[in-house]
mmCIF file of C-alpha atoms in Angstrom:
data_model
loop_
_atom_site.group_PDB
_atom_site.id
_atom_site.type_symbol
_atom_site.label_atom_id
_atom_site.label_comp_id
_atom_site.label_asym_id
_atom_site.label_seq_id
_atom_site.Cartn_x
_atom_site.Cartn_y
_atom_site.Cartn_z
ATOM 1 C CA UNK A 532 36.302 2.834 -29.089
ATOM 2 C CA UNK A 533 35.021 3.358 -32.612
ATOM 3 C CA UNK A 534 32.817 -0.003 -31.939
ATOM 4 C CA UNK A 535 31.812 1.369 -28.266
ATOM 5 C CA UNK A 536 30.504 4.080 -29.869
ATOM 6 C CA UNK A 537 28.399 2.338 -32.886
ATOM 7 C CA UNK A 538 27.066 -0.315 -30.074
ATOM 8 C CA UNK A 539 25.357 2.459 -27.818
ATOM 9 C CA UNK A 540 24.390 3.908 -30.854
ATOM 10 C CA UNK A 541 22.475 1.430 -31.897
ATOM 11 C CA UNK A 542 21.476 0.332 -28.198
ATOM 12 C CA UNK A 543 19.660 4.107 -28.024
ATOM 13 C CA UNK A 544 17.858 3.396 -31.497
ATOM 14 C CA UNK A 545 16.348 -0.244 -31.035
ATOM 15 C CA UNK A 546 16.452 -1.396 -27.705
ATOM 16 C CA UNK A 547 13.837 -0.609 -24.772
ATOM 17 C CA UNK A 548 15.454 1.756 -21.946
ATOM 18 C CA UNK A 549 16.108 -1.292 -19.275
ATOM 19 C CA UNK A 550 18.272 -2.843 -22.178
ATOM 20 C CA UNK A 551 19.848 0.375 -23.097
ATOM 21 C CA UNK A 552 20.627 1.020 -19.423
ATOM 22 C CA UNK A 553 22.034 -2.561 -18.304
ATOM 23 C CA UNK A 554 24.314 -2.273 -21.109
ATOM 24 C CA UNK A 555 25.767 1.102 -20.005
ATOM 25 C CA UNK A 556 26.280 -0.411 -16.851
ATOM 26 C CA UNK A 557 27.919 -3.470 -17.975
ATOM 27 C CA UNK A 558 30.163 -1.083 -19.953
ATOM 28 C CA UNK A 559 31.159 0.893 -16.662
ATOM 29 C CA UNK A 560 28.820 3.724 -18.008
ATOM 30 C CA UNK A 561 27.096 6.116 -15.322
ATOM 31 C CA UNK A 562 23.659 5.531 -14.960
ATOM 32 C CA UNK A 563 21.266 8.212 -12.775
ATOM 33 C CA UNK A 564 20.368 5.712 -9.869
ATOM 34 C CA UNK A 565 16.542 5.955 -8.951
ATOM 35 C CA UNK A 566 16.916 5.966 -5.253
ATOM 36 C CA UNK A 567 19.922 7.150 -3.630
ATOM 37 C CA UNK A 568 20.289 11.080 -3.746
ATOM 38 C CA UNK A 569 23.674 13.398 -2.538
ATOM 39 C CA UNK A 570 23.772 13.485 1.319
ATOM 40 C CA UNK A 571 24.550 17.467 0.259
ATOM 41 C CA UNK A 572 21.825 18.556 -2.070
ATOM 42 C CA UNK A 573 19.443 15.855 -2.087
ATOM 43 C CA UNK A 574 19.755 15.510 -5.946
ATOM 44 C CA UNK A 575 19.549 12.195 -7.235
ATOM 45 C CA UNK A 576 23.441 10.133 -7.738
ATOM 46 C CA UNK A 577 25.040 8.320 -10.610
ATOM 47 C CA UNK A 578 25.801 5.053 -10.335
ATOM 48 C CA UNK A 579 29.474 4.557 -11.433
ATOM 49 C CA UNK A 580 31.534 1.058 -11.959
ATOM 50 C CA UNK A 581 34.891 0.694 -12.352
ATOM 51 C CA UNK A 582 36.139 -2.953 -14.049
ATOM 52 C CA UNK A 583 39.688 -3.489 -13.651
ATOM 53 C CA UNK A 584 40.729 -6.748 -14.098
ATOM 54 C CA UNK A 585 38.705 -8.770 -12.230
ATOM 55 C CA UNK A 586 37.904 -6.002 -9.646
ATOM 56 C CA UNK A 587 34.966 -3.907 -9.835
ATOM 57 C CA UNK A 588 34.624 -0.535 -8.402
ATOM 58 C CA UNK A 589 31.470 0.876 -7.579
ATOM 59 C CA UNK A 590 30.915 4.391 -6.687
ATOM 60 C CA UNK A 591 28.414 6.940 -6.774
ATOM 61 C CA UNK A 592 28.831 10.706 -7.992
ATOM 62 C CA UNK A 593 26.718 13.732 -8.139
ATOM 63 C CA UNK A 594 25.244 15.618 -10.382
ATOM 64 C CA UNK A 595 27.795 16.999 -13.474
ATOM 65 C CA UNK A 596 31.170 15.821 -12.095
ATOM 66 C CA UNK A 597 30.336 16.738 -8.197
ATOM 67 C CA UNK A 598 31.670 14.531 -5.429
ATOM 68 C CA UNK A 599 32.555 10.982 -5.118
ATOM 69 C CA UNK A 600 31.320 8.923 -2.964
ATOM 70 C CA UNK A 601 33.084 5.326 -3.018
ATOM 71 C CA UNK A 602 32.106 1.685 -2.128
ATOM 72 C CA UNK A 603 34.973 0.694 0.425
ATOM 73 C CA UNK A 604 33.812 -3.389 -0.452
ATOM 74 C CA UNK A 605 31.239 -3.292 2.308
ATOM 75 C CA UNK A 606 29.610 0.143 1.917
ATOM 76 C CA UNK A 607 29.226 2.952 0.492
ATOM 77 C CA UNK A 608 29.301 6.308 3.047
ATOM 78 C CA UNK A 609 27.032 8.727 2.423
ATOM 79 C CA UNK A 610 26.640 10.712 5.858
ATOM 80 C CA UNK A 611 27.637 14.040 5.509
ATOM 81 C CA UNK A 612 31.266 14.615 6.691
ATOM 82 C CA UNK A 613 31.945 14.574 10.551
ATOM 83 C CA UNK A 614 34.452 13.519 13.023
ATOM 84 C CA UNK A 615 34.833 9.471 13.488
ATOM 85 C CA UNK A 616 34.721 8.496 17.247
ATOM 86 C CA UNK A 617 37.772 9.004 18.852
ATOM 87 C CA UNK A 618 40.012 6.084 20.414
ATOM 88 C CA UNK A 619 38.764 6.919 24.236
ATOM 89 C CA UNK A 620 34.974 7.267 22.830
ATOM 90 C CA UNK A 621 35.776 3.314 21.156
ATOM 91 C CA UNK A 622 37.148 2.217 24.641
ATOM 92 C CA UNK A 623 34.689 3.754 27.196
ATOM 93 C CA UNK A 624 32.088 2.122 23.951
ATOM 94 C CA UNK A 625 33.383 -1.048 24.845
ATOM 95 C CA UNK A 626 33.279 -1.040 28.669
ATOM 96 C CA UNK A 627 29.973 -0.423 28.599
ATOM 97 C CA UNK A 628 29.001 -3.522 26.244
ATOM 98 C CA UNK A 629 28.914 -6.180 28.754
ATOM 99 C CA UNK A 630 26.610 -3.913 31.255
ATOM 100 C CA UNK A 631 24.187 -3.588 27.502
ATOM 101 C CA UNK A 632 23.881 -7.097 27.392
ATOM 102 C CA UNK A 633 22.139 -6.926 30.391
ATOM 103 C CA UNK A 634 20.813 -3.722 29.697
ATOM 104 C CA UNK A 635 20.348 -3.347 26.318
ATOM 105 C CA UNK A 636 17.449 -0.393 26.227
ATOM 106 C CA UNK A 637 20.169 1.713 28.224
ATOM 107 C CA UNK A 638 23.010 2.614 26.265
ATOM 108 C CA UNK A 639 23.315 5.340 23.466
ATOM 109 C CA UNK A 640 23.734 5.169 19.929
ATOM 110 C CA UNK A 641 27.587 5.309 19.832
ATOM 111 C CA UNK A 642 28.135 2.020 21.336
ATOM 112 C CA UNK A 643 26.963 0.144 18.403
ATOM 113 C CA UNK A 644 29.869 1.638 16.364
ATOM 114 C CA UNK A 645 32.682 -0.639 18.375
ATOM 115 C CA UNK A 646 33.493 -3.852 16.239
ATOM 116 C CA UNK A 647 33.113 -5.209 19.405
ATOM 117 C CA UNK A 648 29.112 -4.740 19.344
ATOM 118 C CA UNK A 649 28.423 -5.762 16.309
ATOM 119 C CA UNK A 650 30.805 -8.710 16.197
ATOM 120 C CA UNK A 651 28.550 -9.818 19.508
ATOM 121 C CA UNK A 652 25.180 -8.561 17.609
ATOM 122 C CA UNK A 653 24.179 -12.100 16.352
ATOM 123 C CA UNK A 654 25.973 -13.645 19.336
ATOM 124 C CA UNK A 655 23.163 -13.494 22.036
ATOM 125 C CA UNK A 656 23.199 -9.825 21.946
ATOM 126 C CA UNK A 657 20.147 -9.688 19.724
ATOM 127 C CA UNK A 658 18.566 -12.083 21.558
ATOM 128 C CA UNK A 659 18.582 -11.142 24.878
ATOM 129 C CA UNK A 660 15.763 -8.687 23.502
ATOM 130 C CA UNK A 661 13.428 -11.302 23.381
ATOM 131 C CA UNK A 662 13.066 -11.198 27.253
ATOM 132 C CA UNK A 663 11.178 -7.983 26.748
ATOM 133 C CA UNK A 664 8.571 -9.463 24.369
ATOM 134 C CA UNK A 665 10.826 -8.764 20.986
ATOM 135 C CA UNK A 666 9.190 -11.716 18.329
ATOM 136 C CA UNK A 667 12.191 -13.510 17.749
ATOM 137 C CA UNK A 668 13.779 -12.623 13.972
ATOM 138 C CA UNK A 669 12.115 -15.206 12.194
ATOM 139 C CA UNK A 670 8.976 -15.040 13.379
ATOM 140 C CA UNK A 671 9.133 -10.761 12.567
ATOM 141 C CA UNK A 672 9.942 -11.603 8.584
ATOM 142 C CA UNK A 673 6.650 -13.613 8.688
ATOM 143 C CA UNK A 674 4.753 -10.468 9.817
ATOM 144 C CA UNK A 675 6.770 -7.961 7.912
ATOM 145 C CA UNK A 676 6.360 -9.902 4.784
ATOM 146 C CA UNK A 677 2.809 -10.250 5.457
ATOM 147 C CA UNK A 678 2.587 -6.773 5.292
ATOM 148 C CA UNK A 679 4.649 -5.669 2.875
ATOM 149 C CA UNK A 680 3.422 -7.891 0.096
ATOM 150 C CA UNK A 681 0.654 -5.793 -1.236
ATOM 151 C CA UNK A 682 2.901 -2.675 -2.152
ATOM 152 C CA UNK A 683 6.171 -4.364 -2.220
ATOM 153 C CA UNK A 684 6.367 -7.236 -4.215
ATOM 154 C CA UNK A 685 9.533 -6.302 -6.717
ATOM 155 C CA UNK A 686 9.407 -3.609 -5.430
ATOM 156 C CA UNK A 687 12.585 -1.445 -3.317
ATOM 157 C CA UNK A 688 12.742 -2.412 0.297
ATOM 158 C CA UNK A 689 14.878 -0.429 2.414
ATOM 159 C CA UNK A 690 15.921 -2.486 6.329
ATOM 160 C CA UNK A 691 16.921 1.096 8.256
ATOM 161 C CA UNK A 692 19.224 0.705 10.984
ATOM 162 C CA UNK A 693 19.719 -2.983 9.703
ATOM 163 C CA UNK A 694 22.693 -3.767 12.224
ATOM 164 C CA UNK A 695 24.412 -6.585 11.521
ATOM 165 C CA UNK A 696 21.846 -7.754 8.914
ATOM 166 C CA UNK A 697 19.405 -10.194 10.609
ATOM 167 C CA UNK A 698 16.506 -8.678 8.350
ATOM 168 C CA UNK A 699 18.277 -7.661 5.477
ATOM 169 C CA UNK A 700 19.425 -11.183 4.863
ATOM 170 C CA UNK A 701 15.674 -12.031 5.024
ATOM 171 C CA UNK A 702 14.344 -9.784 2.840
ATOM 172 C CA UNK A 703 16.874 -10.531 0.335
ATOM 173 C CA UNK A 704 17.026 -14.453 0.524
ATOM 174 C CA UNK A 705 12.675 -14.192 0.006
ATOM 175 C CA UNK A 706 13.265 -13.102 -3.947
ATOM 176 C CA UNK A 707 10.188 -10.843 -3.065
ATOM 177 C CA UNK A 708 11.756 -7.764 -3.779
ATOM 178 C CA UNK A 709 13.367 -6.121 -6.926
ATOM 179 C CA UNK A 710 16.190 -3.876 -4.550
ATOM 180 C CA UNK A 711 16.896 -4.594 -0.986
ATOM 181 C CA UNK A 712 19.046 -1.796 0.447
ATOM 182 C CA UNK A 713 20.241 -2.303 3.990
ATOM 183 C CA UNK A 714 21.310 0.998 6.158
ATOM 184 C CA UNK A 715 23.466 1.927 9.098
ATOM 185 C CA UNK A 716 24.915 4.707 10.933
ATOM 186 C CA UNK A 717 27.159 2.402 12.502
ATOM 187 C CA UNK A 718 30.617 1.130 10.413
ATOM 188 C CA UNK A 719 30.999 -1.787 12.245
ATOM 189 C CA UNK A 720 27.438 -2.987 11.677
ATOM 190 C CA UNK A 721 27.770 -2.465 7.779
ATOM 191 C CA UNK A 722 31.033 -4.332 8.064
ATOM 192 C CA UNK A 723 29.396 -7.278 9.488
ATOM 193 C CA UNK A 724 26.362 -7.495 7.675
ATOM 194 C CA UNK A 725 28.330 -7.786 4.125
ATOM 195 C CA UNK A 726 30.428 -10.196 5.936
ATOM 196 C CA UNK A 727 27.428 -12.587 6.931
ATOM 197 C CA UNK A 728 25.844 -12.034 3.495
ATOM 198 C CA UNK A 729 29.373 -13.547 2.150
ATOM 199 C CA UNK A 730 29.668 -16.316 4.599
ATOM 200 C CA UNK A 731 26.181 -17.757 3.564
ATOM 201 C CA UNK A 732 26.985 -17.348 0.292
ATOM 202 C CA UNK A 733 24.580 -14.804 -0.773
ATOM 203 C CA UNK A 734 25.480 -11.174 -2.995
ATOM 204 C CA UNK A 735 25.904 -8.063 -1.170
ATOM 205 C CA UNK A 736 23.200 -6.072 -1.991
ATOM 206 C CA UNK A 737 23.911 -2.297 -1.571
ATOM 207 C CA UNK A 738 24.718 -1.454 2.048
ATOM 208 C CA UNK A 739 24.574 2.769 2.658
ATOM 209 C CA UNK A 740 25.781 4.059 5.764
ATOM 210 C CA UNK A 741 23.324 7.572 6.539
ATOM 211 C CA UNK A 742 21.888 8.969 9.508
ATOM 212 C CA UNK A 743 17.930 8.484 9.392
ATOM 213 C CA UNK A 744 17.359 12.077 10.656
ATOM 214 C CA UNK A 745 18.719 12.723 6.840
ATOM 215 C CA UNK A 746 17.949 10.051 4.774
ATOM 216 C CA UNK A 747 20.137 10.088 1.393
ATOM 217 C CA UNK A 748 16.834 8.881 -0.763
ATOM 218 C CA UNK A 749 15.090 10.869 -3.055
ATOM 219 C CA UNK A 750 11.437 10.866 -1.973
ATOM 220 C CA UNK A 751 8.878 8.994 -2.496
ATOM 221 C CA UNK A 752 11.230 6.273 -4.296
ATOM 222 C CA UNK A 753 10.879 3.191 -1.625
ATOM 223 C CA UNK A 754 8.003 0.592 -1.460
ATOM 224 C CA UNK A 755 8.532 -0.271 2.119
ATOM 225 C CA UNK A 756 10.622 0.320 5.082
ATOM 226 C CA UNK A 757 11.550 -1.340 8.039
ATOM 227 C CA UNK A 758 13.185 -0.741 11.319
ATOM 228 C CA UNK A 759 13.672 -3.436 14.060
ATOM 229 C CA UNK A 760 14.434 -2.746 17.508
ATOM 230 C CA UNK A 761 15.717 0.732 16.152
ATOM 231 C CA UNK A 762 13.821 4.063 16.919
ATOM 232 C CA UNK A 763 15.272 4.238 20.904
ATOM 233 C CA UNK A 764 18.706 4.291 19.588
ATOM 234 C CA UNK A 765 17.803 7.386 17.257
ATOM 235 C CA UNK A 766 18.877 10.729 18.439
ATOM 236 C CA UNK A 767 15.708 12.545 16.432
ATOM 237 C CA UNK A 768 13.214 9.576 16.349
ATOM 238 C CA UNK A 769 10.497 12.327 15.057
ATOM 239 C CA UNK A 770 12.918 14.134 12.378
ATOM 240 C CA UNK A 771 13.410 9.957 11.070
ATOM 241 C CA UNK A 772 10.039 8.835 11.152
ATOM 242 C CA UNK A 773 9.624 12.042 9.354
ATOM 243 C CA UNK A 774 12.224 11.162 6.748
ATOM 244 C CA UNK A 775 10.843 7.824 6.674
ATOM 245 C CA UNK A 776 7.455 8.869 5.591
ATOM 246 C CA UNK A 777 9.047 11.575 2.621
ATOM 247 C CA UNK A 778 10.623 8.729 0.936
ATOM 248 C CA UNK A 779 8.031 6.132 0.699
ATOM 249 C CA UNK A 780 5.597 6.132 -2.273
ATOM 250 C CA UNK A 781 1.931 6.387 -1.622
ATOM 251 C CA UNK A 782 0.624 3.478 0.106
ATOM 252 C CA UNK A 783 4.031 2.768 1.175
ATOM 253 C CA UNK A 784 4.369 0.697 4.226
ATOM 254 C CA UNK A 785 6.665 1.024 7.466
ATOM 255 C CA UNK A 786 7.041 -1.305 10.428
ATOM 256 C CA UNK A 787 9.150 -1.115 13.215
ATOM 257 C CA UNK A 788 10.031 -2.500 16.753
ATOM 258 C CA UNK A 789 11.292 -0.582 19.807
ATOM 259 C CA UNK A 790 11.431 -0.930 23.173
ATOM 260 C CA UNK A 791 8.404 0.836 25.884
ATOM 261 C CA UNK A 792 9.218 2.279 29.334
ATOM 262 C CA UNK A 793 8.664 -0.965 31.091
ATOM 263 C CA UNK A 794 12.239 -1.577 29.727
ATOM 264 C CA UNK A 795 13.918 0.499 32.127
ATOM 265 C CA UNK A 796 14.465 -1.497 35.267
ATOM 266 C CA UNK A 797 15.830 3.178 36.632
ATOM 267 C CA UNK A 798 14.312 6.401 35.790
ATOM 268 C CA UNK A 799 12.852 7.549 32.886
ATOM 269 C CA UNK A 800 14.677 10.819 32.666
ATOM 270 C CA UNK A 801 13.324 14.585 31.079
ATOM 271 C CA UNK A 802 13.111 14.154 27.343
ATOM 272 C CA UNK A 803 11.769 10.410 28.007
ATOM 273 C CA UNK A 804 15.755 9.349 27.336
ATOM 274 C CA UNK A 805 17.561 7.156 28.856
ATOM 275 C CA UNK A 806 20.472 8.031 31.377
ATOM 276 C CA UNK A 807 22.706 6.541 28.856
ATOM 277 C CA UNK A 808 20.881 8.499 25.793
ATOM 278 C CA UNK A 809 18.849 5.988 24.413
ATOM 279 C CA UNK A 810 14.784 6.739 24.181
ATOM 280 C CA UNK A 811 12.111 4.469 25.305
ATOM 281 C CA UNK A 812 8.646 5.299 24.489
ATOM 282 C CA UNK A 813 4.961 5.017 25.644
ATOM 283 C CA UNK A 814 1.915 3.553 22.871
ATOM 284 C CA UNK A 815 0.346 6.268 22.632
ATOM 285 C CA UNK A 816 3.395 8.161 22.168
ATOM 286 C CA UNK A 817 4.735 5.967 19.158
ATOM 287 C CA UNK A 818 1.034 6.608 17.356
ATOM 288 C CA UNK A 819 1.157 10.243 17.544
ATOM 289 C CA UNK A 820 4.559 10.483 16.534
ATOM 290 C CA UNK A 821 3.792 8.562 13.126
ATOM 291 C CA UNK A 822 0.560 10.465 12.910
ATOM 292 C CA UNK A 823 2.207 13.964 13.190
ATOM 293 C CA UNK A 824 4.615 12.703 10.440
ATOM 294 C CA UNK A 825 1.974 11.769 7.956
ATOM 295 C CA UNK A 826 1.508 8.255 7.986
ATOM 296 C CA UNK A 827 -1.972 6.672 7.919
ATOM 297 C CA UNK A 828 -3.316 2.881 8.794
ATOM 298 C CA UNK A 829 -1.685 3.715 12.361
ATOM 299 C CA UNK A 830 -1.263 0.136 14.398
ATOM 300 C CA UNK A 831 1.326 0.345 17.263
ATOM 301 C CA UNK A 832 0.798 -2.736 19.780
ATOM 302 C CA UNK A 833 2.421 -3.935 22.784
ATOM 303 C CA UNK A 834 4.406 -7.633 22.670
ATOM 304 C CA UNK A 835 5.538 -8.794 26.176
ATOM 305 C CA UNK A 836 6.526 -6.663 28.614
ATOM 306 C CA UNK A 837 8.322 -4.329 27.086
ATOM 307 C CA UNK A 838 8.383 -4.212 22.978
ATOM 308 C CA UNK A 839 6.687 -2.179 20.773
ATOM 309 C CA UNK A 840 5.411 -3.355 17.124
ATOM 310 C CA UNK A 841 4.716 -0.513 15.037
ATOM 311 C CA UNK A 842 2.803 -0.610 11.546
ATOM 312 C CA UNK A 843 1.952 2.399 9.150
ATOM 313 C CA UNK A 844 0.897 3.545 5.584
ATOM 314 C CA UNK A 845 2.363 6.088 4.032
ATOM 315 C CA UNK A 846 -1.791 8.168 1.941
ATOM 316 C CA UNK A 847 -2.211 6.468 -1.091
ATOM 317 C CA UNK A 848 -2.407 9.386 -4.008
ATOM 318 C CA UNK A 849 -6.129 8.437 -4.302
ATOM 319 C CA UNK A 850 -6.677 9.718 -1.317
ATOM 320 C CA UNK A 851 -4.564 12.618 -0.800
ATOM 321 C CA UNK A 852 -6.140 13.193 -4.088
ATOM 322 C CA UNK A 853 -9.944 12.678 -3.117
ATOM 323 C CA UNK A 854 -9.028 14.906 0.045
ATOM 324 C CA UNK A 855 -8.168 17.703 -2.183
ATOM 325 C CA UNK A 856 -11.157 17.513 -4.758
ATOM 326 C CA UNK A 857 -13.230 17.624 -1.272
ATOM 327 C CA UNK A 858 -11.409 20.929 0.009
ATOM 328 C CA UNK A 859 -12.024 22.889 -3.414
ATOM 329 C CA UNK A 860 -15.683 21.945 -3.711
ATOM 330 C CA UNK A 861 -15.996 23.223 -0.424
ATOM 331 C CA UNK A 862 -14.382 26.717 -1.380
#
């Protein structure tokens, strides 16, 4: 321990900070992590691993010895506590499924927590949205890296509501980015995605389970953020675009796919939901909604019959900046 001690010692005097810090960490030190923040208090976490053996334990902890919060070797949980679904939620989940595949734009967010689901996500699930103009995976990563690469490049990328991993796989496989953090609500879908990123032999990268509507980020600490064929299954679609927008930095860039009215072969019900709880939307809908939030550089397009592609800035400081030297000369 004596040594332990003398080696940060002298790490602290001579060495930059990124040396100083990847040495803590390779110690098993606790290092403040620059994007994730308590699902309580919003206050930034500290990064925590574990070596035993050949097993390493990550976890996260708040602020001066507050709560844990624990990689389970897929993910790491940071929703703030509530019940899991219970064993007849799971089951009536899983009669529906089959009627989704048909269906997909009418079932509610729950269903995509059944193993079942996400097990079938990559299995022509997924692609079955493609009949209502969805751009088929790869041909999305073109057009999100397009757009992402002039405030992203090694930069953090965060894939919200990343299912079983289709574009988090991308993103990280390009080498474009510096972080690539994939996110879920759904257990199953977190399971899965570390599972593909095994089976083609890539590393994990850090997999969060949140709920959008309360993103566990500290703000303005992302690059980019994407969401594919994701805002109808969001209870609050404007509290997470909203959340969306408070964590990128200025100039920040979202893009996301959803699916349009012309989706729904029924009713559109009050509340523009779904009978089954999922949301479809109108254009003009999906461009005030990410205007009211904040964003800027507002592109929302139709694809096909029924998809959505959605493209936004977060201001750049210049020009919230500019805006404000224009509102006290005016004074």
């Amino acid at each position: 321990w004596d040594m332990l001690a003398l080696a940060l010692v002298a790490v602290t005097v001579v060495a930059p900070p990124a040396a100083k810090e990847r040495l803590i960490a390779a110690l098993g030190g606790a290092l403040r992590d620059p994007v994730l923040a308590s699902p309580r208090t919003g206050a930034p976490l500290f990064r925590e691993r574990t070596v035993l053996g050949r097993t390493v334990q990550l976890a996260y902890r708040e602020e001066d010895g507050g709560r844990l919060y624990r990689d389970n070797g897929a993910y790491v949980d940071l929703t703030p506590p509530g019940p899991d679904p219970t064993p007849d939620e799971l089951l009536n989940s899983l009669m529906t499924a089959a009627a989704a595949f048909v269906q997909p734009a009418q079932f509610g967010q729950s269903l995509f927590r059944n193993p079942a689901v996400s097990w079938a996500y990559e299995r022509g699930w997924r692609q079955n949205f493609n009949a209502n103009g969805f751009p088929g995976i790869d041909q999305e990563f073109e057009e999100v890296q397009a757009f992402f690469a002039p405030v992203a490049q090694r930069g953090v990328v965060l894939d919200m509501s990343c299912g079983s991993g289709l574009m988090t796989r991308r993103l990280a496989a390009s080498g474009a980015y510096r972080r690539v953090i994939g996110a879920d609500y759904s257990e199953s879908m977190l399971a899965e995605t570390a599972r593909r990123f095994r089976e083609e032999g890539m590393a994990v990268p850090d997999l969060v389970r949140c709920d959008v509507a309360a993103l566990p980020v500290q703000s303005a600490s992302l690059n980019a953020v994407h969401a594919g064929a994701a805002l109808h299954c969001w209870p609050d679609a404007e509290r997470g675009v909203g959340e969306i927008r408070r964590v990128l930095k200025p100039g920040g860039a979202f893009f996301a796919t959803t699916f349009l009215t012309a989706a729904l072969i029924g009713t559109r019900r009050a509340g523009g939901r779904t009978g089954a709880g999922f949301r479809v939307f109108e254009l003009d809908e999906l461009r005030g909604m990410l205007r009211d939030a904040g964003f800027v550089d507002v592109d929302v397009r139709q694809a096909g019959r029924a998809c959505a592609i959605c493209r936004a800035r977060a201001p750049a400081r210049a020009a919230r900046a500019r805006a404000a030297s224009g509102h006290r000369r005016c004074r």
